[in-house]
mmCIF file of C-alpha atoms in Angstrom:
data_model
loop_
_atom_site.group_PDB
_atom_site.id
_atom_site.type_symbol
_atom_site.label_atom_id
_atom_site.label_comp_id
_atom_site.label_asym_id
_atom_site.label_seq_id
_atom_site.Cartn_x
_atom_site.Cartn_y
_atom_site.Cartn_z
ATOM 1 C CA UNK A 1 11.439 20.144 2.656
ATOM 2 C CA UNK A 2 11.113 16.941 0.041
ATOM 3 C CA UNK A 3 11.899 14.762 3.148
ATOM 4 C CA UNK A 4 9.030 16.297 4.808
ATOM 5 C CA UNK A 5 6.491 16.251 2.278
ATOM 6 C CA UNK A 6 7.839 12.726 1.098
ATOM 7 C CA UNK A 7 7.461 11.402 4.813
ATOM 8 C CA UNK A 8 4.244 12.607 5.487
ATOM 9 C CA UNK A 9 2.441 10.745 2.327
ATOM 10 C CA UNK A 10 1.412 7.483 2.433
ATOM 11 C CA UNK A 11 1.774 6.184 -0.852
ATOM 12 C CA UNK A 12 5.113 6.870 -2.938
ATOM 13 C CA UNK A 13 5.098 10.346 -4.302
ATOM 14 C CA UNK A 14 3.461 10.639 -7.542
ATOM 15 C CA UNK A 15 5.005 13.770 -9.436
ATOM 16 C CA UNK A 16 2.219 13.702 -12.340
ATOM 17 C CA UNK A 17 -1.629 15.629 -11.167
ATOM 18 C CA UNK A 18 -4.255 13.437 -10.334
ATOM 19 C CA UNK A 19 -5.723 12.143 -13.639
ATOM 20 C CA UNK A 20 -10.069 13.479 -13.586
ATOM 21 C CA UNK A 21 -12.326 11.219 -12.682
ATOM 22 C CA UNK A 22 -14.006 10.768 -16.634
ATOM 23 C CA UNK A 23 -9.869 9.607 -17.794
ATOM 24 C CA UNK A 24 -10.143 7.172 -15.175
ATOM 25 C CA UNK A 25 -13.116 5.857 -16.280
ATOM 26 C CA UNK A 26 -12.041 5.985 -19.851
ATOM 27 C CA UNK A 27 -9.051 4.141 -18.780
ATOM 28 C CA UNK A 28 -11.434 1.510 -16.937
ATOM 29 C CA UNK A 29 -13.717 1.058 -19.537
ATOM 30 C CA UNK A 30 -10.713 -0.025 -22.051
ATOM 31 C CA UNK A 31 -9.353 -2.608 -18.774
ATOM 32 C CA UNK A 32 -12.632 -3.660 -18.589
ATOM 33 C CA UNK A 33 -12.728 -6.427 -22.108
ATOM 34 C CA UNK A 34 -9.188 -7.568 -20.610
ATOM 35 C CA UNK A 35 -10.867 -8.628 -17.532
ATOM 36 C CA UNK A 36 -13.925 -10.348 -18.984
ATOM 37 C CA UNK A 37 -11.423 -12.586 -21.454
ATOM 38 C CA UNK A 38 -9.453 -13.319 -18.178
ATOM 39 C CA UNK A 39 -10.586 -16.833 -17.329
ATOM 40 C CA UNK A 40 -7.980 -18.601 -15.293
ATOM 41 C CA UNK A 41 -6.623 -17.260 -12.181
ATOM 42 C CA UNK A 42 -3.252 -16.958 -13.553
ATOM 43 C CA UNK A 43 -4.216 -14.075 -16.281
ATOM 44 C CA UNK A 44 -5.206 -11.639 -13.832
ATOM 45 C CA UNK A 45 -2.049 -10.106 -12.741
ATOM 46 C CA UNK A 46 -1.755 -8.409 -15.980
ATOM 47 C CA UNK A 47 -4.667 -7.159 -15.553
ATOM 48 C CA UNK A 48 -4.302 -6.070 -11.737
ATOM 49 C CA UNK A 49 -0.775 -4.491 -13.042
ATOM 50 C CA UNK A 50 -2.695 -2.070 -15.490
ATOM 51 C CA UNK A 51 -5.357 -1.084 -12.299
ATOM 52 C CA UNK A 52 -1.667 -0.539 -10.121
ATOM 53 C CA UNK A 53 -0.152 1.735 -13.008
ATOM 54 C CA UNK A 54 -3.320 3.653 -12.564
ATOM 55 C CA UNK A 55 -3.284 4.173 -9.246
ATOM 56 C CA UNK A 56 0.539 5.364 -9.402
ATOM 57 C CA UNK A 57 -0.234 7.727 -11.987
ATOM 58 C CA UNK A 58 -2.633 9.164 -9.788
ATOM 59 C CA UNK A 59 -5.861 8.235 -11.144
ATOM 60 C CA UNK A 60 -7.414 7.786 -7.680
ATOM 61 C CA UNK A 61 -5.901 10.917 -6.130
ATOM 62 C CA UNK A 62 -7.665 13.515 -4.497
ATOM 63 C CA UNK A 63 -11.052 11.803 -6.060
ATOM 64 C CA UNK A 64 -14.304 13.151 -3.444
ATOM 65 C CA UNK A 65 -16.598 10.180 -2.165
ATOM 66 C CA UNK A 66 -19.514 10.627 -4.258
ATOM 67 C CA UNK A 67 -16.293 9.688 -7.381
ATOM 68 C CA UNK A 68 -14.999 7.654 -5.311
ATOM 69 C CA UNK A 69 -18.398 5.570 -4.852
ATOM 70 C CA UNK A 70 -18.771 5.415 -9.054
ATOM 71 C CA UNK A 71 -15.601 3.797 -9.379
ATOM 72 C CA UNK A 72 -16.317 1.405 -7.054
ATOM 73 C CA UNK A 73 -19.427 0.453 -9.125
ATOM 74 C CA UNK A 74 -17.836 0.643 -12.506
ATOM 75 C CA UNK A 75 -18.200 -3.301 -13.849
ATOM 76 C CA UNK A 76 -14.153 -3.781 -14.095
ATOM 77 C CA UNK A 77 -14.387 -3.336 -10.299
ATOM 78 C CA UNK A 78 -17.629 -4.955 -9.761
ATOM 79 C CA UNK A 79 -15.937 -7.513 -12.096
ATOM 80 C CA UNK A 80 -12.520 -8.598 -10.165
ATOM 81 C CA UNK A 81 -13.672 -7.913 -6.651
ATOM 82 C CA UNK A 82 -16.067 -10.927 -6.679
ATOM 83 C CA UNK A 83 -13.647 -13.330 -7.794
ATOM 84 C CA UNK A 84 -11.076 -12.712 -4.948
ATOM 85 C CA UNK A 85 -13.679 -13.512 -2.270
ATOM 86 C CA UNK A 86 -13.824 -16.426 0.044
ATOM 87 C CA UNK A 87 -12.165 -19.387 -2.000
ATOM 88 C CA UNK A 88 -11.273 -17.378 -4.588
ATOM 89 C CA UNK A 89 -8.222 -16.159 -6.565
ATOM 90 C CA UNK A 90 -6.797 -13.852 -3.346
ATOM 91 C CA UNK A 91 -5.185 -16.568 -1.917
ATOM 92 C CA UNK A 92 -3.481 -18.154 -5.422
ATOM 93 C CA UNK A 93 -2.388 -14.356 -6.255
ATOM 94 C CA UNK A 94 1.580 -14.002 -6.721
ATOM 95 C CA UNK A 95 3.273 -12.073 -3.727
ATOM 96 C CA UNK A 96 3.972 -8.906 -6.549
ATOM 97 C CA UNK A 97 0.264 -9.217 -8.101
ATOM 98 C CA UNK A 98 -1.615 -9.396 -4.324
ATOM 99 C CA UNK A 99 0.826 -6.363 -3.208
ATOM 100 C CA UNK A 100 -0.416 -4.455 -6.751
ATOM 101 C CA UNK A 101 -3.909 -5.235 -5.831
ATOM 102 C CA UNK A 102 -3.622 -4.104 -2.271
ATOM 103 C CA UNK A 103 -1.941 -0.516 -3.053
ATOM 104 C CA UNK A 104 -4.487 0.046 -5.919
ATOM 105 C CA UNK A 105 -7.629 -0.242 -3.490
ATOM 106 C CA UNK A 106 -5.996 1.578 -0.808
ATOM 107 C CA UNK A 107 -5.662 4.534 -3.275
ATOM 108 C CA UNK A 108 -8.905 3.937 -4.726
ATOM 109 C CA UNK A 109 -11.461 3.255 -1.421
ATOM 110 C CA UNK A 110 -9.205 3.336 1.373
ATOM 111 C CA UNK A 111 -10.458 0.910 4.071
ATOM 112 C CA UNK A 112 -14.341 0.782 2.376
ATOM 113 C CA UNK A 113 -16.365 -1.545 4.090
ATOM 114 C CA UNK A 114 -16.712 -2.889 0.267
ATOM 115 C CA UNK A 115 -13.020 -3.922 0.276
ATOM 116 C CA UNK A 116 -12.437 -4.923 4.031
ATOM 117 C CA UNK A 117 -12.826 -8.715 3.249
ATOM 118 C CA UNK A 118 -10.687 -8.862 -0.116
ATOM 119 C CA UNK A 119 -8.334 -6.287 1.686
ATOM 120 C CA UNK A 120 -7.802 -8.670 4.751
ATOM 121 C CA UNK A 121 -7.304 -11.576 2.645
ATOM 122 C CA UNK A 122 -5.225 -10.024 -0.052
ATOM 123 C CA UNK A 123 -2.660 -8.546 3.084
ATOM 124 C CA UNK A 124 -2.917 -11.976 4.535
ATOM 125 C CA UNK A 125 -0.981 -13.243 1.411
ATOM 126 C CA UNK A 126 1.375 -10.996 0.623
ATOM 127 C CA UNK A 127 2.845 -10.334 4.741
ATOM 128 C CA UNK A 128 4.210 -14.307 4.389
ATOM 129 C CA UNK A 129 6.283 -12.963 0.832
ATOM 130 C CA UNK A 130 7.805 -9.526 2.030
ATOM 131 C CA UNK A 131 10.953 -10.888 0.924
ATOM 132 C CA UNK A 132 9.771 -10.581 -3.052
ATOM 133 C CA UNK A 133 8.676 -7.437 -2.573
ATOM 134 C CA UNK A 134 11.427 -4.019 -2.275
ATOM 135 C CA UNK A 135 12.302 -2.134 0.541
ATOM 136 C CA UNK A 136 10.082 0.612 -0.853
ATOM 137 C CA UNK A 137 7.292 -1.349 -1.642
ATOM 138 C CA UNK A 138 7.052 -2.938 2.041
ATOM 139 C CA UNK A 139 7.032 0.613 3.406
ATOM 140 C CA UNK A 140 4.176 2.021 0.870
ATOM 141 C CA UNK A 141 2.235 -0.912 1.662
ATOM 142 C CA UNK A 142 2.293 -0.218 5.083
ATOM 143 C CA UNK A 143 1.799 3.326 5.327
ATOM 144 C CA UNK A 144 -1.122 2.761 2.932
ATOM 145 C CA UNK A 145 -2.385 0.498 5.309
ATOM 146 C CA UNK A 146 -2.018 2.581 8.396
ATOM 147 C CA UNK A 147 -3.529 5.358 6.378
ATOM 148 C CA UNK A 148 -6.113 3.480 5.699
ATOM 149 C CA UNK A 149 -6.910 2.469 9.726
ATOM 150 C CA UNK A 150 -6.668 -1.369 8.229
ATOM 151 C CA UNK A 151 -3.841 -2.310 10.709
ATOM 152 C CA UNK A 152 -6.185 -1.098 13.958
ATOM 153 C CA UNK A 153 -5.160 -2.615 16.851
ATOM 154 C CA UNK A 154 -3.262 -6.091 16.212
ATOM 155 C CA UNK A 155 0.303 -5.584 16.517
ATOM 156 C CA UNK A 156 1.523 -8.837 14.457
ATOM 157 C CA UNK A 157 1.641 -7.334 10.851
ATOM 158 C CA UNK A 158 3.673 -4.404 12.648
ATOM 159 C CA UNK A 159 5.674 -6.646 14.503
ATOM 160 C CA UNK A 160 6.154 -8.669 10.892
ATOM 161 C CA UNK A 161 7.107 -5.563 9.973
ATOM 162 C CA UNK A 162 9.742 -4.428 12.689
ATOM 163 C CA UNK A 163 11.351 -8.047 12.768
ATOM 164 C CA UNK A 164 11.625 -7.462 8.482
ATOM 165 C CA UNK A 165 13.062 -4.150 9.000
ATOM 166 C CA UNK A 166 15.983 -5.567 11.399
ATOM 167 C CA UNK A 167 16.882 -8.246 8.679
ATOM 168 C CA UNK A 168 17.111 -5.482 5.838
ATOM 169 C CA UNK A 169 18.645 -3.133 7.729
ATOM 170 C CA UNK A 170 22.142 -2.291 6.751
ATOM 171 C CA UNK A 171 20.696 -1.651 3.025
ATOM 172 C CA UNK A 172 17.847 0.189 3.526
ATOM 173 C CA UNK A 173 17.596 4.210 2.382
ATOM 174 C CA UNK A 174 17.012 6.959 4.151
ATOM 175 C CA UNK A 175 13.263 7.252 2.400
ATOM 176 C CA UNK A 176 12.797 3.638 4.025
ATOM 177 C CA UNK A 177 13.908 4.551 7.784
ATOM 178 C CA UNK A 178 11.746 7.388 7.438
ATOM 179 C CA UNK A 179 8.599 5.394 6.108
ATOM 180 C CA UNK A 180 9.168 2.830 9.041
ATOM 181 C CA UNK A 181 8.713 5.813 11.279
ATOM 182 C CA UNK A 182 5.722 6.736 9.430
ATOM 183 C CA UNK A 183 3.697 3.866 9.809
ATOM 184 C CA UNK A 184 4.646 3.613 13.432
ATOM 185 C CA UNK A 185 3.123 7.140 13.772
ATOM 186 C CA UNK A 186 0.232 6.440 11.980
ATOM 187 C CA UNK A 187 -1.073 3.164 13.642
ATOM 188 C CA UNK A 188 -0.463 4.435 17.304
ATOM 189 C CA UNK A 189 -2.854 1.556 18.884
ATOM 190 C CA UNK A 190 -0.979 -1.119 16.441
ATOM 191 C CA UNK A 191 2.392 0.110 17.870
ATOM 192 C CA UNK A 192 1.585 0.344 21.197
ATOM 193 C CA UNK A 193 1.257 -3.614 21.636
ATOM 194 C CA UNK A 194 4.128 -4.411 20.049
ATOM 195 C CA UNK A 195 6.662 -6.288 22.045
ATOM 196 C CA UNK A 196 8.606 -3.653 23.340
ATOM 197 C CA UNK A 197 12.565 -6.020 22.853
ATOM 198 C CA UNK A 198 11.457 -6.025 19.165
ATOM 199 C CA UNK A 199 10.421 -2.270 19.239
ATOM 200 C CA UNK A 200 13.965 -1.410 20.912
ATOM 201 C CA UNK A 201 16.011 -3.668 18.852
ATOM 202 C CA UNK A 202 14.910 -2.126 15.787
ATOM 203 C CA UNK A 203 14.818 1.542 17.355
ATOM 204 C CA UNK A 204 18.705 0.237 18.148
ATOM 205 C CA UNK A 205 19.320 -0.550 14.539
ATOM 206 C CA UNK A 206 18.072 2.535 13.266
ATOM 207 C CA UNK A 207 19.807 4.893 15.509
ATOM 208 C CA UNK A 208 23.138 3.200 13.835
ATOM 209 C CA UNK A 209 21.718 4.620 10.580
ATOM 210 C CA UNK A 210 21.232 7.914 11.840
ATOM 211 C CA UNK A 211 24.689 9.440 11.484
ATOM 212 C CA UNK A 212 24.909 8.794 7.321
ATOM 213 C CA UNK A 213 21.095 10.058 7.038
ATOM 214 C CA UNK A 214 20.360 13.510 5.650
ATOM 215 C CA UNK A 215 19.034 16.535 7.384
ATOM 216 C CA UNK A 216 15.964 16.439 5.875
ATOM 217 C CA UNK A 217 15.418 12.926 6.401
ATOM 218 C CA UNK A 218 16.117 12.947 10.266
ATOM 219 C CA UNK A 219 13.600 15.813 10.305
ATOM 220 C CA UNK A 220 11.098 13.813 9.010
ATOM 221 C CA UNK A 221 11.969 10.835 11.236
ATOM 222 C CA UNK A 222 11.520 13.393 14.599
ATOM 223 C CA UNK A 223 7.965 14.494 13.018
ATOM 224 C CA UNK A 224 6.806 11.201 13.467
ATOM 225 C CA UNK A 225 8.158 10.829 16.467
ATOM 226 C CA UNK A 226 6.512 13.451 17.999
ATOM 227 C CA UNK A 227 3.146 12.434 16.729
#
């Protein structure tokens, strides 16, 4: 049963309830001075680390759109999103600091048409540095993403994906096999282009794992295969 509910979350399970929507901004409002004395590029991953402990203590969970839509206008947001557009700090963000980022909006907007550009950007740094990033953290990322509906229909970050998969393989857990399933299920016109060697290879690799997985786990992994 926790390999079920586990596998059919996107981001990683959060045990604590969601935080209301006045602690959040409470919490905001005290971010908020840190992010105006932020200057240089370099300081803000402090910063973005504070906004990514808030989303994994659930401050963004199970928030309705009309909350959802304050937040987004609350000036710590209306503060940092500006400076990560075109030519700004997005690119120069550390692998760890862009991944933060890119889990913290997911949770917070989802694919908003107010985040799509920083979103796209902020994905298009960290895919290059999966390697500094864990096993777990790849597959929240992308299930967040194919949550989300930001992977659509280009199969290269889910062929990035597969081909990182293969090279991890022999140490992954059974919560990663069954997240790789996951975002398979959940980006359906993604996975459908993928080259179909790659697809197999990897499908290869993971039946291999299969026999030392739990129950509960291989459950999971035929859930998403039926979807």
């Amino acid at each position: 049963r926790e390999g079920m509910r586990k596998a059919l979350e996107g981001l990683p399970t959060v045990e604590k309830p969601p935080i209301e929507e006045k602690e959040t901004v409470h919490r905001l409002d005290l971010l908020l001075p840190r992010l105006q004395a932020a200057r240089e590029d370099h300081e803000l991953p402090a910063v973005i680390h504070v906004l990514y402990e808030l989303a994994k203590g659930g401050a963004f969970a199970d928030l309705p759109s009309e909350s959802r839509e304050r937040l987004r206008l609350h000036p710590a947001f209306t503060t940092l999103l500006p400076r990560l557009a075109p030519d700004g700090a997005a690119d120069r963000l550390p692998a760890q600091a862009a991944y933060q980022l890119t889990v913290t909006l997911l949770a917070a907007f989802g694919a908003s048409r107010h985040t799509h550009e920083v979103l796209t950007r902020l994905i298009g740094r960290v895919l290059p540095e999966m390697g500094a990033l864990t096993p777990e953290q790849v597959a929240g990322l992308f299930a967040g993403m194919a949550r989300a509906g930001v992977l659509g229909e280009d199969p290269g970050p889910v062929e990035r994906l597969l081909v990182w998969y293969l090279g991890v393989m022999p140490d992954v857990n059974d919560d990663d096999v069954v997240a790789l399933f996951r975002v398979l299920a959940e980006a359906p016109a993604a996975t459908a282009k993928v080259d179909l060697q790659l697809l197999e290879g990897v499908l290869q690799a993971c039946n291999d794992q299969f026999p030392i997985m739990s129950t509960t786990s291989l459950v999971s992994v035929l859930v998403h295969l039926a979807r």
